[in-house]
């Protein structure tokens, strides 16, 4: 019978549980992990098996932002209903990693892709999907999440110059493991064994058509996810995965498949920019001015590296572009928080005023 230990429950999570809920008055609460996110309902794995879960009204009203809601991979506190037929979610254990992005459009909201992930596989196919500049953005998301990034170059059987592309990706991702694999030829799986051992959680992310669902089926040894062929003209694929699910692999690891992304909009920067562009950060330490923007300043070690060929100019341009984007994103977030705080203050004043008028009417 499947138990929560197979889904990553260990002494660390047990200790966190005791800190938060051992002394609670409600002794009915049991731990579970969200293994499927279907919007308003969740599939949850508990020690007594898998069940459907939904938020309690009290918990729902404590959430302020979209990022507060439970996500795939979360450990939650449940009360079982109707003999375990379904469950009510009463709380979430603190996350040790959060993979998130900004929702598409102008809305200033966070979308959590997955939580409590140990390794994040950043997937790019070795066809027309191969894009170093885009991978730099995914690396920022990975470093900000708290998970360890690993780059997977899929469909190696379709590429005649895989070694040169591996070298190109390694140059753009200092210190990050890069592996070329082929699910079709069952080639490269042994390279991934250190990341998919018992109790370890990995997630896959990448653009549509890069082969994530195929990777899930390959690593799990069976067809769990539907796959579709990419378009011949541009190697773009359709969204095969429409929701997030968590699966157990034969080696004991846990894997999360996520819908493909047409565009990755970064949510915020927790130091991920400097880690993703660590070569630029190292060079910047030798700049004459501590606040050097690496544009026209004299004594800029970064610009000098571009001139000598040590640093690719396209990489610096992408760094500048992403830096501006994150700064703009941060400014919008601050403005939104101020607006929300001001609105809350006004509503609080109105509530107090209403109470004062009510007292006068009663008097």
Coordinates of C-alpha atoms in Angstrom, one line a residue:
X1 CA 0.0 0.0 0.0
X2 CA 1.3 3.5 -0.9
X3 CA 2.2 5.6 2.1
X4 CA 3.4 9.2 2.6
X5 CA 7.0 8.1 3.2
X6 CA 7.1 7.1 -0.5
X7 CA 6.0 10.7 -1.3
X8 CA 8.9 12.3 0.6
X9 CA 7.7 12.4 4.2
X10 CA 10.7 12.2 6.5
X11 CA 12.0 13.2 9.9
X12 CA 12.5 16.8 8.8
X13 CA 8.8 17.1 7.8
X14 CA 7.7 15.2 10.9
X15 CA 9.6 17.7 13.0
X16 CA 8.0 20.7 11.2
X17 CA 4.6 19.0 11.8
X18 CA 5.2 18.7 15.5
X19 CA 6.3 22.3 15.8
X20 CA 3.0 23.5 14.1
X21 CA 0.3 21.0 14.9
X22 CA 1.4 18.6 17.6
X23 CA 0.0 20.8 20.4
X24 CA -3.1 21.7 18.5
X25 CA -6.5 21.1 20.2
X26 CA -7.7 19.3 17.1
X27 CA -6.2 15.9 17.3
X28 CA -8.0 14.8 14.1
X29 CA -5.5 16.5 11.8
X30 CA -3.3 14.2 9.7
X31 CA -0.5 15.1 7.2
X32 CA -0.8 14.7 3.5
X33 CA 0.9 15.8 0.3
X34 CA -0.8 17.5 -2.7
X35 CA -0.2 15.2 -5.7
X36 CA -2.7 16.8 -8.1
X37 CA -3.8 20.4 -8.5
X38 CA -7.1 20.7 -10.4
X39 CA -8.0 24.3 -9.4
X40 CA -10.7 24.3 -6.7
X41 CA -9.9 20.7 -5.7
X42 CA -6.8 18.8 -4.9
X43 CA -5.7 15.1 -5.0
X44 CA -4.0 14.4 -1.7
X45 CA -1.9 11.5 -0.6
X46 CA -2.2 10.5 3.1
X47 CA -1.1 7.5 5.0
X48 CA -4.5 5.9 4.5
X49 CA -4.4 6.4 0.7
X50 CA -5.3 9.0 -1.9
X51 CA -8.3 11.2 -1.6
X52 CA -9.9 14.5 -2.8
X53 CA -9.3 17.6 -0.7
X54 CA -10.7 21.1 -0.6
X55 CA -9.9 24.2 1.5
X56 CA -11.8 24.9 4.7
X57 CA -13.7 28.2 4.7
X58 CA -11.5 29.5 7.5
X59 CA -8.3 28.8 5.7
X60 CA -9.5 30.3 2.4
X61 CA -10.3 33.6 4.1
X62 CA -6.7 33.9 5.5
X63 CA -5.2 33.9 2.0
X64 CA -4.4 37.4 0.7
X65 CA -2.5 36.6 -2.6
X66 CA -2.7 33.8 -5.1
X67 CA 0.7 32.6 -3.9
X68 CA -0.8 31.8 -0.5
X69 CA -2.9 29.0 -1.9
X70 CA -1.8 25.3 -1.7
X71 CA 0.3 24.1 -4.7
X72 CA 1.4 20.8 -6.1
X73 CA 4.1 19.3 -3.7
X74 CA 2.8 21.1 -0.6
X75 CA 2.5 19.2 2.7
X76 CA -0.9 20.0 4.3
X77 CA -2.9 19.4 7.5
X78 CA -6.2 17.5 6.8
X79 CA -9.3 16.4 8.6
X80 CA -10.7 13.2 6.9
X81 CA -14.4 13.2 6.1
X82 CA -16.9 10.4 5.5
X83 CA -14.4 7.6 6.3
X84 CA -11.7 9.0 4.1
X85 CA -13.8 9.6 1.0
X86 CA -12.7 13.3 1.0
X87 CA -10.7 15.7 3.2
X88 CA -10.7 19.3 4.4
X89 CA -7.4 21.3 4.2
X90 CA -6.7 23.3 7.3
X91 CA -3.1 24.5 6.9
X92 CA 0.1 24.3 4.9
X93 CA 3.6 23.4 6.3
X94 CA 6.3 26.0 5.6
X95 CA 7.8 25.3 2.1
X96 CA 11.6 24.7 1.7
X97 CA 11.4 25.7 -2.0
X98 CA 8.9 27.5 -4.2
X99 CA 9.0 27.6 -8.0
X100 CA 7.0 30.5 -9.2
X101 CA 6.5 33.0 -12.0
X102 CA 4.3 36.0 -12.7
X103 CA 0.9 35.1 -14.2
X104 CA 0.5 36.0 -17.9
X105 CA -0.8 39.5 -18.7
X106 CA -0.7 42.7 -16.8
X107 CA -2.0 41.2 -13.5
X108 CA 0.5 41.6 -10.7
X109 CA 0.1 38.1 -9.2
X110 CA 2.4 35.2 -8.4
X111 CA 1.7 31.7 -9.9
X112 CA 3.3 28.8 -8.0
X113 CA 4.4 26.1 -10.4
X114 CA 5.4 23.6 -7.6
X115 CA 6.7 23.6 -4.1
X116 CA 9.1 21.5 -1.9
X117 CA 11.1 20.5 -5.0
X118 CA 14.8 19.4 -4.5
X119 CA 15.9 19.5 -8.1
X120 CA 14.4 21.5 -11.0
X121 CA 15.0 20.0 -14.4
X122 CA 15.1 22.8 -17.0
X123 CA 14.2 21.1 -20.3
X124 CA 15.2 22.2 -23.8
X125 CA 15.0 20.1 -26.9
X126 CA 18.0 19.8 -29.2
X127 CA 16.0 21.0 -32.2
X128 CA 14.7 24.5 -33.1
X129 CA 13.5 24.7 -29.5
X130 CA 17.2 25.1 -28.3
X131 CA 17.6 28.7 -27.0
X132 CA 20.4 29.7 -24.7
X133 CA 19.0 33.2 -23.9
X134 CA 15.6 31.6 -22.9
X135 CA 17.4 29.1 -20.6
X136 CA 19.1 32.0 -18.8
X137 CA 15.6 33.2 -17.8
X138 CA 14.7 29.7 -16.6
X139 CA 17.9 29.6 -14.5
X140 CA 16.9 32.8 -12.7
X141 CA 13.6 31.3 -11.8
X142 CA 15.3 28.1 -10.6
X143 CA 17.9 29.9 -8.4
X144 CA 15.2 32.1 -6.9
X145 CA 13.1 29.0 -6.0
X146 CA 15.6 27.3 -3.6
X147 CA 15.7 24.1 -5.8
X148 CA 18.9 23.0 -7.5
X149 CA 18.8 23.5 -11.3
X150 CA 19.8 20.8 -13.7
X151 CA 19.6 21.4 -17.5
X152 CA 18.2 18.5 -19.6
X153 CA 18.8 18.7 -23.4
X154 CA 16.2 16.3 -24.8
X155 CA 15.8 14.6 -28.2
X156 CA 19.6 14.1 -28.5
X157 CA 18.9 11.5 -31.2
X158 CA 17.7 14.4 -33.5
X159 CA 20.9 16.4 -33.1
X160 CA 24.1 15.9 -35.1
X161 CA 26.2 18.4 -33.1
X162 CA 25.0 17.7 -29.6
X163 CA 28.5 18.2 -28.0
X164 CA 28.8 21.8 -29.3
X165 CA 25.3 22.6 -28.0
X166 CA 26.2 21.1 -24.6
X167 CA 29.3 23.3 -24.5
X168 CA 27.3 26.3 -25.5
X169 CA 24.8 25.7 -22.7
X170 CA 27.5 25.0 -20.1
X171 CA 29.1 28.3 -21.0
X172 CA 25.8 30.1 -20.4
X173 CA 25.1 28.2 -17.1
X174 CA 28.3 28.3 -15.0
X175 CA 28.3 25.5 -12.4
X176 CA 25.0 24.0 -13.5
X177 CA 25.0 20.3 -14.6
X178 CA 24.0 19.9 -18.3
X179 CA 22.9 16.5 -19.6
X180 CA 21.9 15.4 -23.1
X181 CA 19.4 12.6 -23.1
X182 CA 17.2 10.7 -25.6
X183 CA 14.0 9.0 -24.3
X184 CA 13.5 7.4 -27.8
X185 CA 16.8 5.7 -27.7
X186 CA 16.8 5.1 -23.9
X187 CA 20.0 7.0 -23.6
X188 CA 21.3 9.1 -20.7
X189 CA 19.0 7.9 -17.9
X190 CA 22.0 6.7 -15.8
X191 CA 23.2 10.4 -15.6
X192 CA 20.0 11.4 -13.8
X193 CA 20.0 8.7 -11.1
X194 CA 21.7 11.0 -8.5
X195 CA 18.6 13.3 -8.7
X196 CA 15.8 10.8 -8.7
X197 CA 16.6 8.5 -5.7
X198 CA 14.2 7.6 -3.0
X199 CA 12.4 10.5 -1.3
X200 CA 13.8 13.1 -3.7
X201 CA 11.4 15.4 -5.5
X202 CA 12.1 16.7 -9.0
X203 CA 10.1 19.0 -11.3
X204 CA 10.2 19.5 -15.0
X205 CA 9.7 22.9 -16.6
X206 CA 10.3 24.3 -20.1
X207 CA 8.6 25.5 -23.2
X208 CA 5.8 23.7 -24.9
X209 CA 7.0 20.8 -27.1
X210 CA 10.4 20.4 -25.4
X211 CA 9.6 16.8 -24.4
X212 CA 8.6 17.1 -20.7
X213 CA 5.7 14.6 -20.8
X214 CA 7.9 12.2 -22.8
X215 CA 10.5 12.6 -20.0
X216 CA 8.0 11.8 -17.3
X217 CA 6.9 8.6 -19.1
X218 CA 10.5 7.6 -19.7
X219 CA 11.7 8.2 -16.1
X220 CA 8.6 6.5 -14.7
X221 CA 8.8 3.5 -17.1
X222 CA 5.2 3.7 -18.3
X223 CA 2.9 6.0 -20.2
X224 CA 1.4 8.3 -17.6
X225 CA 1.2 11.5 -19.7
X226 CA -0.2 12.1 -23.2
X227 CA 2.4 13.2 -25.7
X228 CA 2.0 15.1 -29.0
X229 CA 4.3 15.6 -32.0
X230 CA 5.7 19.1 -32.5
X231 CA 5.1 21.1 -35.6
X232 CA 7.8 20.4 -38.3
X233 CA 8.1 24.0 -39.3
X234 CA 9.2 25.6 -36.0
X235 CA 9.5 22.7 -33.5
X236 CA 6.8 24.3 -31.4
X237 CA 4.4 22.0 -29.5
X238 CA 0.9 22.3 -28.0
X239 CA 0.2 22.1 -24.3
X240 CA 0.1 18.4 -23.7
X241 CA -0.1 18.7 -19.9
X242 CA -3.0 20.9 -18.8
X243 CA -2.6 20.5 -15.0
X244 CA 0.1 19.6 -12.5
X245 CA 0.5 16.1 -11.2
X246 CA 3.1 14.2 -9.1
X247 CA 4.2 10.7 -9.8
X248 CA 6.4 8.0 -8.2
X249 CA 9.4 6.8 -10.2
X250 CA 10.8 3.2 -10.1
X251 CA 14.0 4.5 -8.3
X252 CA 11.8 5.9 -5.5
X253 CA 12.0 9.6 -6.5
X254 CA 9.0 11.8 -7.0
X255 CA 8.5 13.8 -10.2
X256 CA 6.2 16.7 -11.1
X257 CA 5.1 17.4 -14.6
X258 CA 3.9 21.0 -15.3
X259 CA 2.2 22.6 -18.3
X260 CA 4.6 24.0 -20.9
X261 CA 5.2 27.8 -21.0
X262 CA 4.8 29.9 -24.1
X263 CA 6.5 32.7 -22.2
X264 CA 8.2 32.8 -18.8
X265 CA 7.5 36.1 -16.9
X266 CA 9.8 36.3 -13.9
X267 CA 8.1 37.0 -10.6
X268 CA 10.8 38.5 -8.4
X269 CA 14.5 38.3 -7.7
X270 CA 15.9 36.7 -4.6
X271 CA 19.5 36.7 -5.9
X272 CA 18.8 34.5 -8.8
X273 CA 20.0 37.1 -11.4
X274 CA 23.5 37.2 -9.9
X275 CA 23.6 33.3 -9.6
X276 CA 22.4 32.8 -13.2
X277 CA 24.9 35.4 -14.5
X278 CA 27.6 34.5 -11.9
X279 CA 30.4 35.1 -14.5
X280 CA 29.2 38.7 -14.9
X281 CA 28.9 39.1 -11.2
X282 CA 32.5 37.9 -10.8
X283 CA 33.8 40.3 -13.4
X284 CA 31.8 43.2 -11.9
X285 CA 33.9 42.9 -8.7
X286 CA 36.8 44.3 -10.6
X287 CA 34.9 47.3 -12.0
X288 CA 36.3 50.8 -11.0
X289 CA 32.9 51.9 -9.7
X290 CA 30.9 49.8 -7.2
X291 CA 27.6 51.0 -8.8
X292 CA 28.8 50.3 -12.4
X293 CA 25.9 49.6 -14.8
X294 CA 28.3 48.0 -17.4
X295 CA 27.2 50.3 -20.2
X296 CA 29.6 53.2 -20.9
X297 CA 31.6 53.6 -17.6
X298 CA 35.3 53.9 -17.6
X299 CA 37.2 51.0 -15.9
X300 CA 34.3 48.6 -16.5
X301 CA 35.7 45.1 -16.2
X302 CA 32.6 43.6 -17.8
X303 CA 32.8 45.7 -20.9
X304 CA 36.5 44.9 -21.2
X305 CA 35.7 41.2 -21.1
X306 CA 33.3 41.7 -24.0
X307 CA 36.0 43.5 -26.0
X308 CA 38.5 40.7 -25.4
X309 CA 36.0 38.0 -26.2
X310 CA 36.0 36.6 -22.7
X311 CA 32.3 37.4 -22.4
X312 CA 29.7 37.1 -25.1
X313 CA 28.0 40.4 -25.9
X314 CA 24.6 38.7 -26.3
X315 CA 24.9 37.4 -22.8
X316 CA 25.6 40.9 -21.4
X317 CA 22.6 42.3 -23.4
X318 CA 20.3 39.7 -22.0
X319 CA 21.6 40.4 -18.5
X320 CA 20.8 44.1 -18.9
X321 CA 17.4 43.4 -20.3
X322 CA 16.5 41.0 -17.5
X323 CA 17.8 43.3 -14.9
X324 CA 15.6 46.1 -16.2
X325 CA 12.6 43.7 -16.3
X326 CA 13.1 42.7 -12.7
X327 CA 13.5 46.3 -11.5
X328 CA 10.3 47.2 -13.3
X329 CA 8.5 44.2 -11.8
X330 CA 9.8 45.2 -8.3
X331 CA 8.6 48.8 -8.7
X332 CA 5.1 47.6 -9.7
X333 CA 5.0 45.2 -6.8
X334 CA 5.9 48.0 -4.3
X335 CA 3.2 50.3 -5.8
X336 CA 0.6 47.5 -5.5
X337 CA 1.5 46.8 -1.9
X338 CA 1.2 50.5 -1.0
X339 CA -2.2 50.7 -2.8
X340 CA -3.4 47.6 -1.0
X341 CA -2.2 48.9 2.3
X342 CA -3.9 52.3 1.7
X343 CA -7.2 50.5 0.7
X344 CA -7.1 48.4 3.8
X345 CA -6.6 51.5 6.0
X346 CA -9.6 53.2 4.3
X347 CA -11.8 50.1 4.8
X348 CA -10.6 49.9 8.4
X349 CA -11.5 53.5 9.0
X350 CA -14.9 53.1 7.4
X351 CA -15.6 50.0 9.6
X352 CA -14.7 51.9 12.8
X353 CA -16.8 54.9 11.7
X354 CA -19.7 52.5 11.1
X355 CA -19.3 51.1 14.5
X356 CA -19.3 54.6 16.1
X357 CA -22.4 55.6 14.2
X358 CA -24.1 52.3 15.3
X359 CA -23.3 53.1 18.9
X360 CA -24.9 56.5 18.6
X361 CA -28.0 55.1 17.0
X362 CA -28.4 52.5 19.8
X363 CA -27.8 55.2 22.4

